[in-house]
mmCIF file of C-alpha atoms and ligand atoms in Angstrom:
data_model
loop_
_atom_site.group_PDB
_atom_site.id
_atom_site.type_symbol
_atom_site.label_atom_id
_atom_site.label_comp_id
_atom_site.label_asym_id
_atom_site.label_seq_id
_atom_site.Cartn_x
_atom_site.Cartn_y
_atom_site.Cartn_z
ATOM 1 C CA MET A 1 40.073 17.367 -10.573
ATOM 2 C CA ARG A 2 37.877 20.397 -10.900
ATOM 3 C CA MET A 3 34.611 20.116 -9.052
ATOM 4 C CA ARG A 4 31.434 21.871 -9.869
ATOM 5 C CA CYS A 5 27.886 20.688 -10.208
ATOM 6 C CA THR A 6 27.541 22.623 -13.466
ATOM 7 C CA LYS A 7 29.326 20.478 -16.018
ATOM 8 C CA LEU A 8 29.469 19.157 -19.525
ATOM 9 C CA ILE A 9 29.184 15.408 -19.803
ATOM 10 C CA ILE A 10 31.006 14.246 -22.920
ATOM 11 C CA ASN A 11 30.150 10.758 -24.073
ATOM 12 C CA LEU A 12 33.172 9.553 -26.034
ATOM 13 C CA ALA A 13 31.427 6.286 -26.930
ATOM 14 C CA ASP A 14 28.864 8.405 -28.797
ATOM 15 C CA LEU A 15 31.658 10.260 -30.595
ATOM 16 C CA ARG A 16 33.081 6.896 -31.616
ATOM 17 C CA HIS A 17 29.634 5.744 -32.746
ATOM 18 C CA ASN A 18 29.197 8.879 -34.889
ATOM 19 C CA PHE A 19 32.615 8.424 -36.462
ATOM 20 C CA PHE A 20 31.827 4.897 -37.617
ATOM 21 C CA GLU A 21 28.342 5.933 -38.703
ATOM 22 C CA ILE A 22 29.870 8.661 -40.895
ATOM 23 C CA LYS A 23 32.512 6.285 -42.185
ATOM 24 C CA LYS A 24 29.720 3.902 -43.186
ATOM 25 C CA THR A 25 27.837 6.704 -44.920
ATOM 26 C CA VAL A 26 30.702 8.059 -47.022
ATOM 27 C CA GLY A 27 32.307 4.699 -47.666
ATOM 28 C CA GLU A 28 35.460 3.065 -46.341
ATOM 29 C CA LYS A 29 37.671 4.492 -49.090
ATOM 30 C CA ILE A 30 37.024 8.129 -48.242
ATOM 31 C CA LYS A 31 39.378 9.536 -45.633
ATOM 32 C CA VAL A 32 37.905 11.489 -42.722
ATOM 33 C CA CYS A 33 39.434 14.633 -41.315
ATOM 34 C CA ALA A 34 37.832 15.464 -37.961
ATOM 35 C CA SER A 35 37.450 19.123 -37.152
ATOM 36 C CA VAL A 36 38.496 19.567 -33.517
ATOM 37 C CA LYS A 37 38.924 23.339 -33.713
ATOM 38 C CA ALA A 38 37.581 25.541 -30.926
ATOM 39 C CA ASP A 39 38.347 22.817 -28.372
ATOM 40 C CA ALA A 40 36.425 20.289 -30.463
ATOM 41 C CA TYR A 41 33.350 22.541 -30.576
ATOM 42 C CA GLY A 42 33.494 22.774 -26.800
ATOM 43 C CA HIS A 43 33.852 19.014 -26.239
ATOM 44 C CA GLY A 44 37.560 19.139 -25.369
ATOM 45 C CA ALA A 45 40.045 18.768 -28.209
ATOM 46 C CA VAL A 46 42.620 16.528 -26.554
ATOM 47 C CA ASN A 47 40.171 13.893 -25.333
ATOM 48 C CA CYS A 48 38.201 13.901 -28.573
ATOM 49 C CA ALA A 49 41.369 13.743 -30.675
ATOM 50 C CA LYS A 50 42.658 10.781 -28.679
ATOM 51 C CA GLU A 51 39.349 8.963 -29.067
ATOM 52 C CA LEU A 52 39.250 9.680 -32.800
ATOM 53 C CA GLU A 53 42.868 8.658 -33.246
ATOM 54 C CA SER A 54 42.042 5.325 -31.629
ATOM 55 C CA CYS A 55 39.168 4.966 -34.135
ATOM 56 C CA GLY A 56 41.636 5.361 -36.997
ATOM 57 C CA ILE A 57 40.951 8.948 -38.024
ATOM 58 C CA ASP A 58 43.082 10.028 -41.003
ATOM 59 C CA PHE A 59 43.445 13.730 -40.266
ATOM 60 C CA LEU A 60 42.491 16.255 -37.618
ATOM 61 C CA ALA A 61 41.765 19.910 -38.294
ATOM 62 C CA VAL A 62 42.261 22.894 -36.012
ATOM 63 C CA ALA A 63 41.863 26.613 -36.584
ATOM 64 C CA THR A 64 45.010 27.921 -34.928
ATOM 65 C CA VAL A 65 48.619 26.857 -34.508
ATOM 66 C CA ASP A 66 48.145 26.911 -30.723
ATOM 67 C CA GLU A 67 45.356 24.386 -31.004
ATOM 68 C CA GLY A 68 47.597 22.140 -33.074
ATOM 69 C CA VAL A 69 50.475 22.454 -30.611
ATOM 70 C CA GLU A 70 48.174 21.436 -27.755
ATOM 71 C CA LEU A 71 47.357 18.216 -29.618
ATOM 72 C CA ARG A 72 51.004 17.460 -30.403
ATOM 73 C CA LYS A 73 51.969 18.089 -26.755
ATOM 74 C CA ASN A 74 49.408 15.471 -25.816
ATOM 75 C CA GLY A 75 50.895 12.883 -28.097
ATOM 76 C CA ILE A 76 48.594 13.129 -31.104
ATOM 77 C CA LYS A 77 50.457 11.767 -34.119
ATOM 78 C CA VAL A 78 48.045 11.986 -37.069
ATOM 79 C CA PRO A 79 48.390 14.810 -39.619
ATOM 80 C CA ILE A 80 46.800 18.057 -38.417
ATOM 81 C CA LEU A 81 45.440 20.648 -40.830
ATOM 82 C CA VAL A 82 45.385 24.288 -39.761
ATOM 83 C CA LEU A 83 42.279 25.738 -41.396
ATOM 84 C CA SER A 84 42.784 29.440 -40.656
ATOM 85 C CA LEU A 85 45.769 31.578 -41.537
ATOM 86 C CA CYS A 86 48.434 32.264 -38.976
ATOM 87 C CA CYS A 87 50.718 35.258 -38.589
ATOM 88 C CA PRO A 88 54.463 35.152 -39.427
ATOM 89 C CA GLU A 89 55.493 34.517 -35.800
ATOM 90 C CA GLU A 90 53.471 31.301 -35.745
ATOM 91 C CA VAL A 91 54.832 29.850 -38.972
ATOM 92 C CA ARG A 92 57.977 28.373 -37.461
ATOM 93 C CA VAL A 93 55.988 26.836 -34.592
ATOM 94 C CA ALA A 94 53.646 25.275 -37.127
ATOM 95 C CA VAL A 95 56.578 23.708 -38.962
ATOM 96 C CA LYS A 96 58.292 22.567 -35.762
ATOM 97 C CA ASN A 97 55.095 20.760 -34.741
ATOM 98 C CA ASN A 98 54.463 19.330 -38.171
ATOM 99 C CA LEU A 99 51.115 21.077 -38.589
ATOM 100 C CA THR A 100 49.835 21.212 -42.149
ATOM 101 C CA PRO A 101 48.866 24.722 -43.255
ATOM 102 C CA LEU A 102 46.548 25.830 -46.023
ATOM 103 C CA VAL A 103 48.455 28.141 -48.383
ATOM 104 C CA PHE A 104 47.286 30.099 -51.396
ATOM 105 C CA ASP A 105 49.737 32.824 -52.395
ATOM 106 C CA GLU A 106 53.454 33.237 -52.991
ATOM 107 C CA GLU A 107 54.175 35.293 -49.893
ATOM 108 C CA TYR A 108 52.635 32.754 -47.553
ATOM 109 C CA ILE A 109 54.322 29.858 -49.359
ATOM 110 C CA ASP A 110 57.656 31.678 -49.010
ATOM 111 C CA LEU A 111 57.149 32.014 -45.258
ATOM 112 C CA PHE A 112 56.654 28.261 -44.910
ATOM 113 C CA GLU A 113 59.604 27.488 -47.174
ATOM 114 C CA GLN A 114 61.881 29.690 -45.032
ATOM 115 C CA ALA A 115 60.636 28.120 -41.798
ATOM 116 C CA ALA A 116 60.922 24.597 -43.231
ATOM 117 C CA ALA A 117 64.517 25.363 -44.285
ATOM 118 C CA LEU A 118 65.377 26.689 -40.819
ATOM 119 C CA GLU A 119 63.847 23.594 -39.208
ATOM 120 C CA ASN A 120 65.585 21.287 -41.686
ATOM 121 C CA ALA A 121 62.188 19.889 -42.569
ATOM 122 C CA GLU A 122 62.181 17.651 -45.590
ATOM 123 C CA GLU A 123 59.062 17.572 -47.709
ATOM 124 C CA PHE A 124 56.998 19.740 -45.363
ATOM 125 C CA SER A 125 53.421 19.232 -46.506
ATOM 126 C CA VAL A 126 51.144 22.151 -47.373
ATOM 127 C CA HIS A 127 47.654 22.044 -48.840
ATOM 128 C CA LEU A 128 46.588 24.494 -51.513
ATOM 129 C CA ALA A 129 43.345 26.295 -50.659
ATOM 130 C CA VAL A 130 41.146 27.317 -53.581
ATOM 131 C CA ASP A 131 38.459 29.985 -53.238
ATOM 132 C CA SER A 132 35.678 28.543 -55.352
ATOM 133 C CA GLY A 133 33.078 30.904 -53.933
ATOM 134 C CA MET A 134 33.280 30.986 -50.164
ATOM 135 C CA GLY A 135 35.103 34.322 -50.381
ATOM 136 C CA ARG A 136 37.248 33.720 -47.332
ATOM 137 C CA ILE A 137 40.704 32.274 -48.002
ATOM 138 C CA GLY A 138 42.103 30.538 -51.057
ATOM 139 C CA CYS A 139 43.486 31.342 -54.474
ATOM 140 C CA MET A 140 41.364 32.045 -57.514
ATOM 141 C CA PRO A 141 40.814 28.686 -59.236
ATOM 142 C CA GLU A 142 42.751 29.746 -62.342
ATOM 143 C CA ARG A 143 45.883 30.409 -60.275
ATOM 144 C CA SER A 144 46.042 26.932 -58.776
ATOM 145 C CA GLY A 145 48.365 25.488 -61.453
ATOM 146 C CA ILE A 146 50.857 28.320 -61.069
ATOM 147 C CA LEU A 147 50.834 28.046 -57.296
ATOM 148 C CA ALA A 148 51.191 24.267 -57.324
ATOM 149 C CA LEU A 149 54.219 24.736 -59.549
ATOM 150 C CA TYR A 150 55.557 27.405 -57.191
ATOM 151 C CA ILE A 151 55.223 25.003 -54.254
ATOM 152 C CA SER A 152 56.843 22.146 -56.170
ATOM 153 C CA GLU A 153 59.889 24.308 -56.864
ATOM 154 C CA LYS A 154 60.483 24.908 -53.167
ATOM 155 C CA PRO A 155 63.161 22.508 -51.903
ATOM 156 C CA HIS A 156 61.544 21.927 -48.491
ATOM 157 C CA LEU A 157 57.852 21.896 -49.425
ATOM 158 C CA VAL A 158 55.535 19.356 -50.965
ATOM 159 C CA LEU A 159 51.932 19.739 -52.108
ATOM 160 C CA GLY A 160 50.048 17.315 -49.872
ATOM 161 C CA GLY A 161 46.555 18.260 -50.917
ATOM 162 C CA ILE A 162 44.161 20.690 -52.526
ATOM 163 C CA CYS A 163 40.908 21.884 -51.029
ATOM 164 C CA THR A 164 38.038 24.308 -51.075
ATOM 165 C CA HIS A 165 35.103 25.170 -48.803
ATOM 166 C CA PHE A 166 31.418 25.465 -49.683
ATOM 167 C CA ALA A 167 29.391 28.510 -48.721
ATOM 168 C CA CYS A 168 25.888 27.069 -48.661
ATOM 169 C CA ALA A 169 26.016 23.294 -48.815
ATOM 170 C CA ASP A 170 23.593 23.089 -45.889
ATOM 171 C CA SER A 171 20.768 24.512 -47.978
ATOM 172 C CA LEU A 172 18.620 22.717 -50.514
ATOM 173 C CA GLU A 173 17.171 25.905 -52.063
ATOM 174 C CA GLN A 174 17.704 25.629 -55.801
ATOM 175 C CA THR A 175 19.816 28.806 -56.037
ATOM 176 C CA ASP A 176 22.047 27.530 -53.234
ATOM 177 C CA VAL A 177 22.345 24.062 -54.743
ATOM 178 C CA ASP A 178 23.309 25.698 -58.063
ATOM 179 C CA TYR A 179 25.889 27.808 -56.270
ATOM 180 C CA THR A 180 27.398 24.713 -54.632
ATOM 181 C CA LEU A 181 27.550 22.926 -57.975
ATOM 182 C CA GLN A 182 29.307 25.946 -59.487
ATOM 183 C CA GLN A 183 31.823 25.827 -56.651
ATOM 184 C CA LEU A 184 32.332 22.142 -57.311
ATOM 185 C CA GLU A 185 32.966 22.829 -60.985
ATOM 186 C CA LYS A 186 35.516 25.543 -60.168
ATOM 187 C CA PHE A 187 37.256 23.197 -57.772
ATOM 188 C CA ASN A 188 37.410 20.509 -60.435
ATOM 189 C CA LEU A 189 38.947 23.029 -62.845
ATOM 190 C CA ALA A 190 41.493 24.025 -60.208
ATOM 191 C CA CYS A 191 42.463 20.379 -59.670
ATOM 192 C CA MET A 192 42.785 19.870 -63.402
ATOM 193 C CA SER A 193 45.045 22.850 -63.860
ATOM 194 C CA VAL A 194 47.354 21.468 -61.152
ATOM 195 C CA GLU A 195 47.420 18.104 -62.883
ATOM 196 C CA LYS A 196 47.986 19.800 -66.250
ATOM 197 C CA ALA A 197 51.020 21.515 -64.754
ATOM 198 C CA GLY A 198 52.337 18.007 -64.167
ATOM 199 C CA ILE A 199 51.924 18.095 -60.408
ATOM 200 C CA ASN A 200 50.187 15.571 -58.215
ATOM 201 C CA PRO A 201 47.602 17.595 -56.243
ATOM 202 C CA GLY A 202 47.628 15.093 -53.376
ATOM 203 C CA ILE A 203 44.524 14.638 -51.247
ATOM 204 C CA LYS A 204 41.498 16.430 -52.695
ATOM 205 C CA HIS A 205 38.981 17.556 -50.099
ATOM 206 C CA CYS A 206 36.139 20.039 -49.909
ATOM 207 C CA SER A 207 33.132 18.725 -47.993
ATOM 208 C CA SER A 208 32.352 19.670 -44.428
ATOM 209 C CA SER A 209 29.461 17.979 -42.604
ATOM 210 C CA ALA A 210 26.709 19.479 -44.742
ATOM 211 C CA ALA A 211 28.144 18.539 -48.132
ATOM 212 C CA ALA A 212 29.242 15.134 -46.859
ATOM 213 C CA LEU A 213 25.555 14.399 -46.237
ATOM 214 C CA ASN A 214 23.912 16.364 -49.073
ATOM 215 C CA LEU A 215 26.370 16.005 -51.919
ATOM 216 C CA PRO A 216 28.216 12.667 -51.946
ATOM 217 C CA SER A 217 29.671 13.485 -55.375
ATOM 218 C CA ALA A 218 31.861 16.114 -53.707
ATOM 219 C CA ASN A 219 33.586 13.767 -51.276
ATOM 220 C CA PHE A 220 36.723 13.316 -53.433
ATOM 221 C CA ASP A 221 39.465 11.726 -51.297
ATOM 222 C CA MET A 222 38.518 13.090 -47.892
ATOM 223 C CA ILE A 223 35.728 14.866 -46.043
ATOM 224 C CA ARG A 224 36.290 17.393 -43.264
ATOM 225 C CA ALA A 225 33.626 16.603 -40.699
ATOM 226 C CA GLY A 226 32.994 18.590 -37.568
ATOM 227 C CA LEU A 227 29.438 19.021 -36.408
ATOM 228 C CA ILE A 228 28.128 15.586 -37.399
ATOM 229 C CA LEU A 229 30.834 13.924 -35.327
ATOM 230 C CA TYR A 230 29.379 15.670 -32.304
ATOM 231 C CA GLY A 231 25.915 14.401 -33.176
ATOM 232 C CA TYR A 232 24.217 17.414 -34.760
ATOM 233 C CA TYR A 233 23.003 18.012 -38.291
ATOM 234 C CA PRO A 234 24.235 21.232 -39.932
ATOM 235 C CA SER A 235 20.620 22.205 -40.523
ATOM 236 C CA GLN A 236 17.109 20.899 -40.153
ATOM 237 C CA ILE A 237 17.023 20.816 -43.942
ATOM 238 C CA THR A 238 19.848 18.292 -44.073
ATOM 239 C CA GLU A 239 18.185 16.165 -41.448
ATOM 240 C CA ASN A 240 14.826 16.184 -43.266
ATOM 241 C CA TYR A 241 16.500 15.580 -46.605
ATOM 242 C CA LEU A 242 18.323 12.522 -45.336
ATOM 243 C CA ALA A 243 15.135 11.176 -43.834
ATOM 244 C CA SER A 244 13.363 11.680 -47.181
ATOM 245 C CA THR A 245 16.050 9.823 -49.118
ATOM 246 C CA GLY A 246 15.909 6.946 -46.657
ATOM 247 C CA ARG A 247 19.655 7.182 -46.095
ATOM 248 C CA LYS A 248 19.892 6.710 -42.386
ATOM 249 C CA VAL A 249 22.699 8.432 -40.560
ATOM 250 C CA GLU A 250 22.019 7.816 -36.921
ATOM 251 C CA LEU A 251 23.867 10.432 -34.917
ATOM 252 C CA LYS A 252 24.114 10.582 -31.150
ATOM 253 C CA LYS A 253 24.504 13.879 -29.358
ATOM 254 C CA VAL A 254 27.839 13.718 -27.584
ATOM 255 C CA MET A 255 27.415 16.667 -25.218
ATOM 256 C CA THR A 256 25.095 17.097 -22.231
ATOM 257 C CA PHE A 257 25.117 20.392 -20.360
ATOM 258 C CA GLN A 258 23.784 19.925 -16.869
ATOM 259 C CA THR A 259 23.769 21.315 -13.382
ATOM 260 C CA GLU A 260 22.031 20.694 -10.058
ATOM 261 C CA VAL A 261 19.215 22.391 -8.249
ATOM 262 C CA VAL A 262 21.002 24.173 -5.406
ATOM 263 C CA ALA A 263 17.876 25.526 -3.719
ATOM 264 C CA VAL A 264 14.096 25.208 -3.968
ATOM 265 C CA ARG A 265 12.329 28.265 -2.607
ATOM 266 C CA PRO A 266 8.614 28.860 -2.057
ATOM 267 C CA PHE A 267 7.370 32.060 -3.738
ATOM 268 C CA LYS A 268 4.101 33.847 -3.054
ATOM 269 C CA LYS A 269 1.909 35.182 -5.840
ATOM 270 C CA GLY A 270 3.264 38.641 -6.775
ATOM 271 C CA GLN A 271 6.906 37.968 -5.851
ATOM 272 C CA SER A 272 9.292 38.562 -8.731
ATOM 273 C CA VAL A 273 12.517 37.002 -9.923
ATOM 274 C CA SER A 274 15.911 38.379 -11.008
ATOM 275 C CA TYR A 275 17.220 41.630 -12.511
ATOM 276 C CA GLY A 276 14.646 44.026 -13.848
ATOM 277 C CA HIS A 277 11.888 42.006 -12.129
ATOM 278 C CA THR A 278 10.738 40.937 -15.579
ATOM 279 C CA TRP A 279 8.923 37.869 -14.199
ATOM 280 C CA THR A 280 6.378 37.858 -11.396
ATOM 281 C CA ALA A 281 4.680 34.802 -9.914
ATOM 282 C CA SER A 282 1.040 34.756 -11.000
ATOM 283 C CA GLU A 283 0.270 32.241 -8.250
ATOM 284 C CA ASP A 284 2.057 30.656 -5.322
ATOM 285 C CA THR A 285 4.877 28.518 -6.666
ATOM 286 C CA LEU A 286 8.291 26.947 -6.091
ATOM 287 C CA ILE A 287 11.400 28.452 -7.628
ATOM 288 C CA ALA A 288 14.511 26.346 -8.155
ATOM 289 C CA VAL A 289 17.894 28.058 -8.258
ATOM 290 C CA LEU A 290 20.545 26.750 -10.673
ATOM 291 C CA PRO A 291 24.236 27.727 -10.381
ATOM 292 C CA VAL A 292 24.674 28.389 -14.094
ATOM 293 C CA GLY A 293 24.559 31.659 -15.980
ATOM 294 C CA TYR A 294 25.674 33.557 -19.031
ATOM 295 C CA ALA A 295 29.336 33.427 -18.024
ATOM 296 C CA ASP A 296 29.027 29.666 -18.484
ATOM 297 C CA GLY A 297 27.470 30.042 -21.922
ATOM 298 C CA LEU A 298 23.830 30.107 -20.869
ATOM 299 C CA ARG A 299 22.959 33.215 -22.823
ATOM 300 C CA ARG A 300 20.679 35.899 -21.419
ATOM 301 C CA SER A 301 18.698 35.770 -24.637
ATOM 302 C CA PHE A 302 17.602 32.177 -23.864
ATOM 303 C CA SER A 303 15.121 33.476 -21.291
ATOM 304 C CA PRO A 304 12.212 33.527 -21.749
ATOM 305 C CA GLY A 305 11.981 30.329 -23.767
ATOM 306 C CA ILE A 306 14.485 27.900 -22.353
ATOM 307 C CA LYS A 307 13.254 24.931 -20.329
ATOM 308 C CA VAL A 308 15.430 22.639 -18.265
ATOM 309 C CA CYS A 309 14.788 18.958 -17.697
ATOM 310 C CA ILE A 310 14.514 17.858 -14.062
ATOM 311 C CA ASN A 311 13.501 14.277 -13.238
ATOM 312 C CA GLY A 312 12.338 13.853 -16.817
ATOM 313 C CA LYS A 313 10.076 16.920 -16.902
ATOM 314 C CA LEU A 314 10.684 20.307 -18.556
ATOM 315 C CA TYR A 315 10.472 23.493 -16.470
ATOM 316 C CA PRO A 316 10.844 27.068 -17.755
ATOM 317 C CA VAL A 317 13.619 29.382 -16.670
ATOM 318 C CA CYS A 318 11.938 32.544 -15.401
ATOM 319 C CA GLY A 319 13.242 36.076 -15.251
ATOM 320 C CA ARG A 320 16.620 37.143 -16.542
ATOM 321 C CA ILE A 321 19.548 34.756 -16.621
ATOM 322 C CA CYS A 322 22.300 36.223 -14.427
ATOM 323 C CA MET A 323 26.059 35.900 -14.893
ATOM 324 C CA ASP A 324 26.356 32.829 -12.681
ATOM 325 C CA GLN A 325 22.837 31.764 -11.716
ATOM 326 C CA CYS A 326 19.318 31.443 -12.999
ATOM 327 C CA MET A 327 15.927 30.530 -11.620
ATOM 328 C CA VAL A 328 13.372 27.968 -12.749
ATOM 329 C CA ASN A 329 9.631 27.966 -12.142
ATOM 330 C CA ILE A 330 8.727 24.567 -10.766
ATOM 331 C CA GLY A 331 5.045 25.327 -10.084
ATOM 332 C CA LYS A 332 3.302 24.408 -6.880
ATOM 333 C CA ASP A 333 2.412 20.830 -7.800
ATOM 334 C CA ASN A 334 5.854 19.423 -8.455
ATOM 335 C CA ALA A 335 7.080 18.671 -4.990
ATOM 336 C CA ASP A 336 9.299 15.910 -6.386
ATOM 337 C CA VAL A 337 11.838 18.517 -7.460
ATOM 338 C CA LYS A 338 14.379 18.611 -4.691
ATOM 339 C CA ARG A 339 17.660 20.211 -3.869
ATOM 340 C CA TRP A 340 20.610 18.428 -5.608
ATOM 341 C CA ASP A 341 18.416 17.019 -8.358
ATOM 342 C CA THR A 342 20.082 17.091 -11.764
ATOM 343 C CA ALA A 343 18.838 19.754 -14.174
ATOM 344 C CA VAL A 344 19.712 19.102 -17.821
ATOM 345 C CA ILE A 345 20.045 22.262 -19.900
ATOM 346 C CA PHE A 346 20.536 20.437 -23.176
ATOM 347 C CA GLY A 347 21.496 16.942 -24.192
ATOM 348 C CA THR A 348 20.565 13.609 -22.683
ATOM 349 C CA CYS A 349 18.078 13.499 -19.816
ATOM 350 C CA PRO A 350 17.712 9.942 -18.486
ATOM 351 C CA GLN A 351 13.975 9.946 -17.737
ATOM 352 C CA GLY A 352 12.787 12.425 -20.345
ATOM 353 C CA THR A 353 13.636 14.577 -23.316
ATOM 354 C CA ALA A 354 15.783 17.649 -22.727
ATOM 355 C CA MET A 355 16.249 20.533 -25.125
ATOM 356 C CA THR A 356 19.012 20.286 -27.738
ATOM 357 C CA ALA A 357 21.679 22.774 -28.774
ATOM 358 C CA ASP A 358 19.490 23.320 -31.859
ATOM 359 C CA ASP A 359 16.538 24.300 -29.658
ATOM 360 C CA LEU A 360 18.675 26.796 -27.764
ATOM 361 C CA ALA A 361 20.168 28.140 -30.985
ATOM 362 C CA ALA A 362 16.651 28.805 -32.276
ATOM 363 C CA LEU A 363 15.963 30.967 -29.205
ATOM 364 C CA ASP A 364 18.822 33.252 -30.202
ATOM 365 C CA SER A 365 18.611 33.097 -34.026
ATOM 366 C CA THR A 366 21.880 31.261 -34.256
ATOM 367 C CA ILE A 367 23.233 27.762 -34.944
ATOM 368 C CA SER A 368 24.162 24.863 -32.689
ATOM 369 C CA TYR A 369 27.860 25.446 -33.439
ATOM 370 C CA GLU A 370 27.755 28.769 -31.627
ATOM 371 C CA ILE A 371 25.930 27.331 -28.617
ATOM 372 C CA MET A 372 28.402 24.479 -28.143
ATOM 373 C CA THR A 373 31.543 26.537 -28.714
ATOM 374 C CA GLY A 374 30.120 29.178 -26.392
ATOM 375 C CA ILE A 375 30.200 27.024 -23.270
ATOM 376 C CA SER A 376 32.979 28.580 -21.294
ATOM 377 C CA LYS A 377 36.177 27.123 -19.885
ATOM 378 C CA ARG A 378 34.730 27.553 -16.405
ATOM 379 C CA VAL A 379 32.495 24.543 -17.016
ATOM 380 C CA PRO A 380 34.391 21.305 -16.299
ATOM 381 C CA ARG A 381 34.200 18.582 -18.937
ATOM 382 C CA ILE A 382 33.527 15.096 -17.618
ATOM 383 C CA TYR A 383 34.251 12.190 -19.959
ATOM 384 C CA LEU A 384 32.245 8.985 -20.160
HETATM 385 C C1 PLP B 401 35.059 24.184 -39.516
HETATM 386 C C2 PLP B 401 35.376 23.727 -40.856
HETATM 387 C C3 PLP B 401 34.980 22.450 -41.286
HETATM 388 C C4 PLP B 401 34.056 21.564 -40.478
HETATM 389 O O1 PLP B 401 32.744 22.064 -40.598
HETATM 390 P P1 PLP B 401 31.469 21.293 -40.031
HETATM 391 O O2 PLP B 401 30.319 22.048 -40.588
HETATM 392 O O3 PLP B 401 31.552 21.366 -38.551
HETATM 393 O O4 PLP B 401 31.537 19.897 -40.527
HETATM 394 C C5 PLP B 401 35.426 22.026 -42.529
HETATM 395 N N1 PLP B 401 36.196 22.826 -43.311
HETATM 396 C C6 PLP B 401 36.571 24.054 -42.935
HETATM 397 C C7 PLP B 401 37.431 24.871 -43.837
HETATM 398 C C8 PLP B 401 36.166 24.563 -41.709
HETATM 399 O O5 PLP B 401 36.518 25.791 -41.364
#
């Protein structure tokens, strides 16, 4: 096993809790597809997928064929959606591993038909992606009937589902809500035109975490949940909105990023810390050294601003965060902070309240997704 005092603690019981909490919120009848792309948002795709499979997850979703293959190699049996497009060389691998692609034009459908024929796949399932306004992948809604027909005429393919993706479901601004409702309407039209062509569209799905919470009318047959499974709300707005409606979705944060104090050093007033000597002690103090830096995902832009939780108390990182280390100002009156004490960067701190991935995201004008997926491979994942 890899050893390092800087690690991510992944609480799989919390992941399980969130899954059932979400299931309760959307209702038993709605299928759940768990997004485990980008190594399950940094949590480790194989372990999370296994846990979710044991909870009875209906589908998993990855971004790349490689990610899907990793899950299959580790014995994952549930259907796996591939949310991003792959290049021609990956198509055959996708078919061989029974990964379910999103398709939306004739050329791409042809590629999967050829690969399915070569692999002797019968009824290889593809989902039709509709661009209702996200402007990323998908067919124009009015082409969905034609494409569904095109798929149905392919001897080795079957239309397993139809889907779209919302661009601003995490916002409750009226213009954004209107936009989402327009997308919903276009998606409904797309589904109808498939049905009018006499084809069963299969599983209809469009909501990611945000819409699953904000717009229950868009759940259709399945939601695609990522972030909420890991215990975060897509935005503060969603969290506040839910609180205001009294619908309680109690999420637990699955990930804790922590390290240990590897040295505590006395500093004299006037001594400075780290590259560019941007921070200078204004009085005599103690400086703790942590073996974690931007190569681990602790971005330089977090300092100044970030505070780590040691023995239940928050202490500011001072000076620039280095590639592999950073320094924390303990002050002169906190002699309880000792070498080998745990320092929580974000997540669960036993005796106190640590920062969250949302807090860190705010320091760098980004979102929790980017913080969690940005924790590098160098950081071992430990599963509880
Ligand atoms: C990543 C992704 C999701 C999951 O999004 P969350 O906001 O994490 O719930 C759903 N659908 C698509 C198409 C995605 O790319």
